[in-house]
Amino acid sequence: MSLVDLDQIRDAAERIRPWAVRTPLVPSPWPGLWLKPESLQPIGAFKIRGAITAVSRLDPVERARGLLAHSSGNHAQAVAYAARVFGVSAHVVIPDNAPQRKIDATRALGAGVELVPVEQRFTRPEELRLATGQPMIPPFDHPDVIAGQGTVGLEIAEDFPSAPGRDGPTGRDVATVLVPVSGGGLISGVAVAIKALVPDARVVGVEPELAGDAAESFRLGRRTPWTAADTARTVADGLRTFSVGELPWQHISALVDDIVTVTEQEILDTTRRLALEARLLAEPSGAVPVAAYLHHADRLPPGPTVAVVSGGNIDPALLARLVGG
Amino acid sequence: MSLVDLDQIRDAAERIRPWAVRTPLVPSPWPGLWLKPESLQPIGAFKIRGAITAVSRLDPVERARGLLAHSSGNHAQAVAYAARVFGVSAHVVIPDNAPQRKIDATRALGAGVELVPVEQRFTRPEELRLATGQPMIPPFDHPDVIAGQGTVGLEIAEDFPSAPGRDGPTGRDVATVLVPVSGGGLISGVAVAIKALVPDARVVGVEPELAGDAAESFRLGRRTPWTAADTARTVADGLRTFSVGELPWQHISALVDDIVTVTEQEILDTTRRLALEARLLAEPSGAVPVAAYLHHADRLPPGPTVAVVSGGNIDPALLARLVGG
């Protein structure tokens, strides 16, 4: 399997430009940390980048049949959005334990939603694919998806030297990029772009301790899936994938510098502080990289750091509880 | 009095570039509306633009004496931030009924804070200015401040044609810009930039009905101050100024197309919807222009619209109440 390269990411950047926000690098209230708020994207998460890239590269005849996808969260909305962009239908299989808010949002974008028991979350989509011949838009294990998510890294590399800060423009390259890890599509694309454009910068993945399969895999040097029951324990519902994908694993092995973990309390505390101190709505999964910076600076490389705040689709009741505390 | 011109705004854009975020135009969940989230600025509000512009243009000898300011809110933080940028001290007079959160934030930025009874909010700063010879950074009634806030309009005019949207890039100029009105500095600067660069676009101010002095002034064709007791009734604590400034009034008379008002319930509803649907933390004052779009579209000009979300410093208890509802 060959890795995604910078040209593919540059191509993706052109494809998403009409639809996705070029999110700014925002100086955070915490010295040395800048935030990349993907919560500003139309669906509230970076996933729109990979989905639009992948759908735009489908054969038009195949695409016209309508899209299939499976997801418990933001990828569902991303595919629904991409379907609307290209004027085709979408049918999304969602496990019935997914957050209601994300299910509703996917329906509101016009996609057909099929709720299935968790055990059928992979078998049912495959059944549909074979029966309908519709193209499946995978959530992470695909080069087009990785290239699309990699535009996050491309923008960080390009924008960081001129980003404003409390001491004026940074005037230098980013030193460390913190990225949440679930299936691994985002960190794979980001690592390709960062390593190509800023070879000295470190790319560090961050995971919830309770869904730490990628961190364990990284430590052991081989892909080590956990069980869905294990990873379901974390409040970071976007990071419950119990294994990184095969192609992402190749990227992670080759390009990522470290993967660290954070606790549930650290995730919730950081989600609260992002709202109250940085005025950013992050879902817990999106707060995970910032949690590493606030709580485990000792485990991170030194120097100016960017944390990707990957999404903002937080449950309203959780938000109320965190800020009302 | 001569109006601020586009060259002054372009000059301000250069001055703020190292310190302020160039906020993106974010497609909102509401068709035809884009948001300019000034909540992403370091102090959580657009005020940093005017304060840095004004402080950067002071004579260095004068500036070195330290800055004076009076404010009940975001301007206090903006001057404190600007003082830190230029390595000088700041002393800010704040009425003792100001939101505690904003008082704390000003102190946290290193400024000296002096709380005074509301009746002394203008007399005490003047007393200090005469006694110390320190320069006063006015919140809105000054050409440098207006030029700084005008960079919001400059960015909107420049960025709108390529902004992403649900139907692809807008590919055209903005038709209407909605701006909150308090002392009038922001709308003055925005109107100068928009009218210079997009002559056909409309600039519409939005105010709380309970602090509708600018709307009444606009209707009557003369500056018509209200009482502080009147304007204090609105939840939009950033918009309680009971009169637009003299220089802003000249700009508003000459350049602004209309000023409309929204109710308290509309402001709170919109603050909630911005958080839950657009994933943006807005303080009530920052939600006011969006409230006009959501609740009074019939009173607004047609065509693609940008609403300036002027700040995100919302009281945590209010946020919890709104989203927990």
XYZ file of C-alpha atoms in Angstrom:
650
model
C 0.000 0.000 0.000
C 1.445 3.351 -0.939
C 0.988 6.386 1.261
C -0.972 9.459 0.240
C 1.317 12.210 -1.018
C 1.302 15.991 -0.900
C 0.046 16.318 -4.476
C -3.085 14.386 -3.598
C -3.669 16.716 -0.661
C -3.161 19.799 -2.838
C -5.653 18.354 -5.302
C -8.122 17.792 -2.465
C -7.652 21.401 -1.343
C -8.890 22.578 -4.746
C -11.860 20.217 -4.617
C -13.080 21.335 -1.196
C -12.440 25.059 -1.598
C -15.997 25.917 -2.734
C -17.585 24.061 0.178
C -15.327 23.984 3.226
C -14.151 26.847 5.413
C -10.430 27.578 5.505
C -10.418 27.678 9.289
C -8.086 30.235 10.870
C -5.344 29.531 13.387
C -6.701 31.116 16.541
C -4.316 32.101 19.358
C -5.601 30.316 22.442
C -5.684 31.715 25.974
C -2.882 29.247 26.760
C 0.606 30.476 25.835
C 2.228 28.605 22.975
C -0.993 26.980 21.750
C -3.003 27.828 18.636
C -6.341 26.236 17.804
C -7.625 25.068 14.409
C -11.410 25.225 14.943
C -12.952 22.698 12.555
C -16.167 23.236 14.502
C -16.699 26.137 12.070
C -17.231 23.794 9.108
C -20.780 23.575 7.731
C -21.439 20.236 9.464
C -19.430 21.258 12.515
C -16.511 18.926 11.868
C -13.486 18.314 9.616
C -15.185 15.237 8.106
C -16.648 17.371 5.333
C -13.143 17.644 3.848
C -12.645 13.923 3.298
C -16.214 13.209 2.236
C -16.312 15.928 -0.411
C -12.908 14.919 -1.730
C -13.929 11.274 -2.018
C -17.331 11.971 -3.568
C -15.859 14.458 -6.038
C -13.470 11.775 -7.292
C -16.122 9.136 -7.920
C -17.038 8.264 -11.476
C -20.089 10.462 -12.198
C -22.149 7.524 -13.422
C -21.388 5.572 -10.290
C -22.023 8.629 -8.109
C -25.435 9.167 -9.694
C -26.588 5.863 -8.173
C -26.470 7.500 -4.751
C -24.040 7.180 -1.864
C -23.771 4.658 0.939
C -22.028 5.249 4.244
C -21.896 3.947 7.779
C -21.026 6.056 10.756
C -21.986 6.762 14.324
C -21.471 10.447 13.964
C -19.914 13.251 11.999
C -19.012 11.186 8.930
C -22.740 10.521 8.454
C -23.404 14.254 8.270
C -20.398 14.759 6.016
C -21.620 12.218 3.462
C -25.137 13.631 3.635
C -23.693 17.091 2.972
C -21.505 15.838 0.119
C -24.500 14.098 -1.456
C -26.416 17.366 -1.442
C -23.429 19.172 -2.943
C -23.358 16.745 -5.866
C -27.127 16.431 -6.173
C -27.313 12.712 -5.416
C -28.991 10.668 -2.698
C -27.330 9.228 0.394
C -28.247 6.283 2.575
C -26.439 6.109 5.898
C -26.356 3.153 8.269
C -26.035 4.322 11.864
C -25.722 2.118 14.956
C -28.707 2.649 17.218
C -26.538 3.781 20.138
C -25.281 6.853 18.248
C -26.000 10.330 19.690
C -29.557 11.376 18.783
C -28.319 14.821 17.852
C -26.058 13.412 15.138
C -28.815 11.143 13.806
C -31.217 14.089 13.576
C -28.615 16.273 11.881
C -27.956 13.625 9.230
C -31.690 13.334 8.480
C -31.996 17.120 8.372
C -29.409 17.187 5.590
C -31.712 15.012 3.503
C -30.021 11.631 3.839
C -31.894 8.401 4.396
C -30.943 7.032 7.805
C -31.131 3.355 8.718
C -30.624 2.558 12.398
C -29.200 -0.912 13.081
C -28.072 -2.828 16.165
C -24.385 -2.188 16.831
C -23.472 -5.729 15.762
C -24.713 -4.985 12.226
C -22.890 -1.703 11.766
C -20.456 -3.198 9.279
C -22.413 -6.171 7.886
C -25.536 -4.241 6.922
C -23.726 -1.589 4.843
C -21.822 -4.308 3.000
C -25.102 -6.115 2.318
C -26.523 -2.903 0.904
C -23.469 -2.267 -1.227
C -23.702 -5.704 -2.815
C -27.457 -5.385 -3.350
C -27.500 -1.870 -4.789
C -24.131 -1.346 -6.449
C -24.002 2.058 -4.818
C -20.581 3.443 -3.937
C -19.593 3.311 -0.261
C -17.851 6.401 1.130
C -15.572 5.031 3.835
C -15.018 7.082 7.001
C -11.206 6.847 7.068
C -9.634 3.853 5.340
C -9.319 5.331 1.848
C -6.676 7.486 0.128
C -9.183 10.121 -1.072
C -10.577 10.512 2.427
C -7.082 10.770 3.895
C -6.111 13.327 1.239
C -9.185 15.403 2.086
C -8.501 15.398 5.812
C -4.867 16.215 5.012
C -5.937 19.680 3.888
C -6.106 20.495 7.607
C -2.359 19.906 7.792
C -1.706 21.784 4.557
C -3.482 24.854 5.932
C -1.615 24.639 9.240
C 1.756 24.447 7.480
C 0.912 27.337 5.159
C -0.764 29.627 7.694
C 1.262 29.183 10.859
C 4.182 31.559 10.137
C 1.812 34.496 9.683
C -0.706 33.557 12.365
C -1.328 36.318 14.914
C -0.359 35.733 18.511
C 0.086 37.393 21.860
C 3.668 38.231 20.915
C 2.853 39.193 17.338
C 3.026 36.934 14.285
C 4.679 33.640 15.039
C 7.195 34.272 12.240
C 8.262 30.650 12.275
C 7.058 27.167 11.443
C 4.823 25.165 13.712
C 6.765 22.802 16.011
C 4.047 20.352 17.060
C 0.604 19.458 15.729
C -1.821 17.638 18.049
C -4.506 15.574 16.317
C -7.279 13.345 17.706
C -7.106 9.698 16.637
C -10.030 7.408 15.961
C -9.934 5.558 12.633
C -6.777 7.507 11.829
C -7.815 9.300 8.640
C -7.266 12.798 9.981
C -3.873 12.198 11.559
C -2.701 10.336 8.450
C -3.474 13.223 6.132
C -2.167 15.827 8.543
C 1.083 13.912 8.998
C 1.657 13.692 5.238
C 1.207 17.434 4.779
C 3.187 18.475 7.841
C 6.122 16.146 7.251
C 6.333 17.215 3.597
C 6.208 20.935 4.289
C 7.701 21.259 7.784
C 10.001 18.249 8.139
C 11.164 19.205 11.627
C 7.666 19.468 13.084
C 6.220 16.687 15.234
C 2.791 15.174 14.684
C 1.342 13.737 17.874
C -1.912 11.815 18.104
C -4.140 12.111 21.152
C -6.708 9.543 22.278
C -8.950 9.003 25.268
C -7.291 6.556 27.674
C -10.532 4.542 27.518
C -10.258 4.214 23.727
C -6.481 3.987 23.569
C -6.119 1.335 20.880
C -4.011 3.531 18.619
C -1.693 4.510 21.466
C -1.267 0.840 22.351
C -0.745 -0.067 18.703
C 1.865 2.654 18.388
C 3.700 1.459 21.482
C 3.638 -2.181 20.392
C 4.501 -1.393 16.779
C 1.530 -3.328 15.408
C -2.141 -2.592 14.846
C -3.907 -3.753 18.013
C -7.700 -3.462 17.896
C -9.683 -3.162 21.099
C -13.287 -4.277 21.502
C -16.193 -1.980 20.688
C -17.353 -2.452 24.282
C -14.024 -1.091 25.519
C -13.923 2.008 23.352
C -17.629 2.754 23.930
C -16.721 3.783 27.496
C -15.324 7.187 26.546
C -17.431 10.344 26.490
C -15.591 11.265 23.266
C -18.168 9.633 21.007
C -16.253 10.540 17.858
C -13.226 8.525 18.969
C -14.836 5.168 19.779
C -13.571 3.401 16.662
C -11.870 0.350 18.100
C -9.086 0.160 15.545
C -7.291 2.473 13.178
C -7.743 1.509 9.536
C -5.145 -0.437 7.562
C -4.085 2.446 5.341
C -4.082 4.930 8.252
C -1.922 2.486 10.208
C 0.682 2.578 7.429
C 0.740 6.367 7.660
C 0.861 6.391 11.440
C 3.725 3.895 11.549
C 5.718 5.833 9.001
C 5.021 9.447 9.924
C 3.552 9.999 13.384
C 5.913 10.844 16.251
C 3.868 9.753 19.244
C 0.350 9.004 20.465
C -0.590 10.052 23.989
C -3.767 9.541 26.003
C -5.933 11.709 28.240
C -8.473 10.849 30.928
C -12.220 11.382 30.811
C -11.959 14.086 33.474
C -9.302 15.880 31.459
C -11.496 15.735 28.342
C -14.509 17.201 30.151
C -12.459 19.848 31.929
C -10.957 20.913 28.614
C -14.327 20.998 26.848
C -15.501 23.357 29.580
C -12.407 25.548 29.401
C -12.610 25.790 25.605
C -16.144 27.168 25.970
C -15.494 29.528 28.862
C -11.936 30.651 28.185
C -11.470 30.251 24.422
C -15.147 30.793 23.494
C -15.108 27.705 21.296
C -17.747 25.021 21.292
C -15.954 21.693 21.019
C -17.444 18.256 21.308
C -15.447 16.100 23.732
C -13.636 14.387 20.835
C -12.583 17.803 19.561
C -11.246 18.821 22.955
C -8.990 15.771 23.287
C -5.844 17.290 21.682
C -6.154 20.449 23.780
C -6.527 18.260 26.873
C -3.093 16.807 26.169
C -1.628 20.312 25.996
C -3.296 21.504 29.194
C -2.737 18.378 31.270
C 0.304 16.586 29.835
C 2.640 19.231 28.496
C 5.500 17.163 29.912
C 4.743 14.371 27.434
C 4.735 16.694 24.403
C 7.583 18.152 22.342
C 8.432 21.807 23.112
C 7.721 24.777 20.871
C 4.695 26.419 19.286
C 1.839 23.968 19.011
C -1.382 23.698 17.043
C -4.264 21.574 18.331
C -6.919 20.527 15.846
C -10.336 21.088 17.445
C -11.925 18.517 15.188
C -15.618 19.154 15.816
C -18.238 21.089 17.741
C -21.295 18.826 17.810
C -21.624 18.628 21.566
C -24.725 17.304 23.301
C -26.621 20.350 24.649
C -27.290 18.720 28.032
C -23.591 17.954 28.471
C -22.668 21.508 27.517
C -25.179 22.916 29.998
C -23.801 20.676 32.728
C -20.176 21.609 32.008
C -20.607 25.375 31.866
C -23.297 25.573 34.524
C -21.115 23.707 37.018
C -15.891 66.557 11.132
C -14.597 64.496 8.248
C -15.458 60.850 7.895
C -12.930 58.052 8.109
C -11.854 56.885 4.659
C -10.827 53.585 3.132
C -7.110 54.412 3.272
C -7.321 54.783 7.042
C -8.979 51.384 7.265
C -6.330 49.795 5.033
C -3.672 51.321 7.254
C -5.426 49.896 10.304
C -5.515 46.465 8.662
C -1.712 46.507 8.477
C -1.426 47.607 12.100
C -3.646 44.858 13.503
C -2.423 42.014 11.296
C 0.162 40.692 13.806
C -2.366 40.593 16.644
C -5.911 40.066 15.392
C -7.411 37.042 13.671
C -8.664 37.482 10.116
C -11.965 35.824 10.940
C -13.473 33.661 8.183
C -16.910 34.034 6.645
C -18.705 30.957 7.914
C -21.774 29.653 6.051
C -24.540 29.528 8.644
C -27.208 26.827 8.951
C -29.663 29.466 7.688
C -29.777 29.828 3.892
C -28.417 33.104 2.588
C -26.630 34.049 5.809
C -22.902 34.016 6.506
C -21.399 34.742 9.913
C -18.278 36.778 10.733
C -17.300 35.302 14.133
C -15.379 38.001 15.981
C -15.738 35.781 19.039
C -12.546 34.131 17.739
C -10.439 37.221 18.503
C -7.956 36.937 21.399
C -10.237 38.877 23.760
C -13.367 37.328 22.274
C -14.581 40.467 20.529
C -13.901 42.832 17.603
C -12.854 45.596 20.026
C -9.230 44.486 19.783
C -9.147 45.907 16.247
C -9.956 49.484 17.241
C -7.917 49.470 20.423
C -4.742 48.210 18.776
C -5.130 50.636 15.899
C -5.589 53.600 18.244
C -2.754 52.617 20.584
C -0.395 51.958 17.681
C -0.973 55.489 16.418
C -0.217 57.234 19.716
C 2.977 59.191 20.043
C 5.414 56.690 21.653
C 6.375 59.121 24.407
C 2.749 59.714 25.267
C 1.975 55.984 25.050
C 4.794 55.166 27.460
C 2.910 57.035 30.212
C 0.358 54.231 30.211
C -3.194 54.034 28.878
C -6.495 55.122 30.347
C -9.876 53.759 29.331
C -13.426 53.454 30.566
C -15.750 50.653 29.602
C -18.312 48.269 30.985
C -17.108 45.411 28.892
C -15.106 44.285 25.910
C -13.353 47.608 25.278
C -11.762 47.249 28.719
C -10.243 43.935 27.713
C -9.224 45.316 24.333
C -7.280 48.210 25.881
C -5.704 45.873 28.415
C -4.623 43.609 25.563
C -3.305 46.530 23.500
C -1.327 47.781 26.486
C 0.347 44.415 26.818
C 1.096 44.359 23.092
C 2.913 47.685 23.366
C 4.503 46.976 26.735
C 2.793 49.783 28.618
C 0.427 49.917 31.580
C -3.337 50.349 31.442
C -5.794 51.709 33.981
C -9.441 51.011 33.220
C -12.429 52.596 34.936
C -15.374 50.181 34.985
C -18.861 50.887 36.351
C -19.577 48.608 39.276
C -22.607 47.044 37.563
C -20.506 45.574 34.746
C -20.468 41.783 34.255
C -18.035 40.204 36.737
C -16.643 37.991 33.999
C -15.530 40.998 31.983
C -14.006 42.685 35.040
C -12.038 39.542 35.864
C -10.867 39.143 32.269
C -9.572 42.724 32.199
C -7.616 42.172 35.405
C -6.272 38.877 34.083
C -4.763 40.754 31.136
C -2.705 42.810 33.580
C -4.647 46.060 33.586
C -5.412 48.022 36.715
C -9.169 48.077 37.241
C -10.998 50.808 39.150
C -14.651 50.120 39.906
C -16.799 53.225 40.248
C -20.505 53.938 40.768
C -22.279 54.201 37.412
C -22.722 57.952 37.839
C -18.933 58.413 37.800
C -18.220 56.334 34.715
C -17.373 59.393 32.643
C -16.298 61.934 35.282
C -13.732 59.739 36.996
C -11.778 58.877 33.811
C -11.670 62.560 32.860
C -10.397 63.400 36.346
C -7.664 60.803 35.917
C -6.725 62.061 32.489
C -6.258 65.592 33.760
C -4.303 64.430 36.798
C -1.974 61.982 35.028
C -1.640 63.240 31.469
C -2.120 59.668 30.306
C -3.762 59.133 26.906
C -7.402 58.024 26.956
C -8.349 55.303 24.461
C -12.002 56.033 23.638
C -14.377 53.124 23.014
C -15.916 54.427 19.779
C -15.854 58.187 19.241
C -12.471 58.462 17.542
C -11.300 58.105 13.928
C -8.540 55.598 14.767
C -10.978 53.391 16.634
C -13.489 53.582 13.784
C -10.755 52.785 11.265
C -9.739 49.740 13.293
C -13.291 48.397 13.559
C -13.662 49.100 9.844
C -11.251 46.274 9.077
C -14.234 43.979 9.749
C -15.958 45.518 6.735
C -12.796 45.447 4.642
C -12.440 41.720 5.236
C -16.102 41.076 4.440
C -15.864 42.974 1.151
C -12.650 41.208 0.164
C -13.566 37.691 1.267
C -17.247 37.352 0.385
C -16.982 36.485 -3.319
C -14.821 33.440 -2.568
C -16.530 32.386 0.664
C -17.717 28.771 0.649
C -21.415 28.053 0.879
C -24.041 25.368 0.563
C -24.268 26.111 -3.159
C -20.537 26.532 -3.674
C -18.594 29.796 -3.583
C -20.867 32.806 -3.513
C -19.117 34.172 -6.621
C -20.645 37.603 -6.072
C -20.500 40.564 -3.741
C -22.271 40.677 -0.413
C -25.703 42.341 -0.610
C -26.350 43.190 3.051
C -24.163 43.486 6.143
C -25.832 43.371 9.563
C -23.933 45.062 12.390
C -24.785 45.575 16.070
C -24.994 49.203 17.195
C -23.994 50.583 20.558
C -21.681 53.606 20.481
C -21.550 53.188 16.714
C -17.824 52.670 16.143
C -18.175 49.269 14.513
C -20.993 50.129 12.132
C -19.251 53.378 11.160
C -16.075 51.636 10.114
C -17.894 48.768 8.445
C -20.070 51.195 6.475
C -17.044 53.123 5.198
C -15.364 49.955 3.932
C -18.483 48.376 2.463
C -19.744 51.501 0.710
C -16.288 52.168 -0.739
C -15.741 48.643 -2.029
C -19.285 47.353 -2.678
C -21.341 50.484 -3.364
C -24.552 48.548 -3.998
C -24.459 46.692 -0.690
C -26.632 47.751 2.229
C -25.339 48.252 5.757
C -28.034 47.736 8.367
C -27.599 48.312 12.087
C -29.359 46.143 14.636
C -30.169 47.116 18.216
C -32.123 45.676 21.104
C -35.574 47.273 21.225
C -34.832 48.103 24.882
C -31.702 50.044 23.897
C -33.021 51.419 20.632
C -31.603 54.914 20.802
C -29.734 54.609 17.505
C -32.822 53.268 15.718
C -34.847 56.176 17.063
C -32.087 58.633 16.142
C -31.972 57.203 12.642
C -35.734 57.484 12.251
C -35.814 61.052 13.556
C -32.717 62.112 11.640
C -30.989 63.480 14.721
C -28.916 61.972 17.519
C -31.388 61.150 20.291
C -29.786 59.827 23.484
C -31.781 57.650 25.859
C -31.139 57.352 29.573
C -28.659 54.853 30.989
C -31.525 53.424 33.038
C -33.439 52.718 29.826
C -30.656 50.988 27.948
C -29.565 49.020 31.033
C -32.716 46.911 30.623
C -31.391 44.798 27.770
C -29.626 41.481 28.289
C -27.211 42.599 25.545
C -24.738 44.151 27.972
C -22.412 45.270 25.193
C -25.107 47.429 23.630
C -26.214 49.496 26.619
C -24.486 52.692 25.523
C -27.295 55.224 25.629
C -26.144 57.267 22.647
C -24.025 56.807 19.561
C -20.958 59.024 19.522
C -20.757 62.278 17.583
C -18.344 61.048 14.941
C -20.179 57.704 14.588
C -23.423 59.629 14.144
C -21.920 61.468 11.173
C -21.013 58.134 9.606
C -24.387 56.580 10.358
C -26.284 59.540 8.899
C -24.210 59.516 5.760
C -23.677 55.819 5.084
C -26.016 53.474 6.945
C -29.163 52.256 5.166
C -31.349 51.344 8.124
C -31.339 50.439 11.812
C -33.776 47.785 13.017
C -34.519 46.444 16.492
C -35.037 43.001 18.008
C -36.709 41.870 21.221
C -35.059 40.354 24.273
C -36.697 36.994 23.530
C -35.379 37.085 19.977
C -31.871 37.852 21.248
C -31.909 34.953 23.711
C -33.441 32.543 21.212
C -30.764 33.451 18.691
C -27.941 33.120 21.207
C -29.207 29.593 21.898
C -29.540 28.715 18.208
C -26.059 30.034 17.423
C -24.653 27.647 20.036
C -26.747 24.606 19.151
C -27.120 24.969 15.396
C -24.114 27.022 14.297
C -21.770 25.836 17.075
C -20.768 29.426 17.824
C -20.577 30.952 21.254
C -22.012 34.449 21.011
C -22.730 36.831 23.824
C -26.253 38.291 23.520
C -24.880 41.502 21.963
C -23.124 39.403 19.325
C -26.315 37.508 18.510
C -28.348 40.673 17.878
C -27.669 40.967 14.108
C -28.444 37.286 13.542
C -31.683 37.768 15.492
C -32.773 40.329 12.914
C -32.119 37.832 10.119
C -33.958 34.982 11.834
C -36.923 36.960 13.122
C -37.313 40.010 10.869
C -36.214 38.977 7.389
C -39.135 41.023 6.049
C -37.517 44.224 7.310
C -34.163 43.477 5.664
C -32.982 43.943 2.075
C -32.885 40.740 -0.023
C -29.753 38.909 -1.147
C -26.751 37.247 0.466
C -26.171 38.612 3.932
C -23.317 38.705 6.424
C -24.010 39.141 10.139
C -21.153 40.282 12.342
C -21.117 38.130 15.490
C -19.314 40.795 17.436
C -18.304 38.901 20.563
C -18.455 35.659 22.510
C -18.050 36.670 26.149
C -21.285 35.175 27.390
C -22.054 34.682 31.067
C -21.633 30.935 31.780
C -24.839 30.734 33.824
C -26.834 32.305 31.001
C -25.273 29.919 28.484
C -26.117 26.943 30.677
C -29.693 28.138 31.033
C -30.128 28.702 27.299
C -28.722 25.399 26.073
C -30.002 23.321 28.979
C -33.568 24.518 28.410
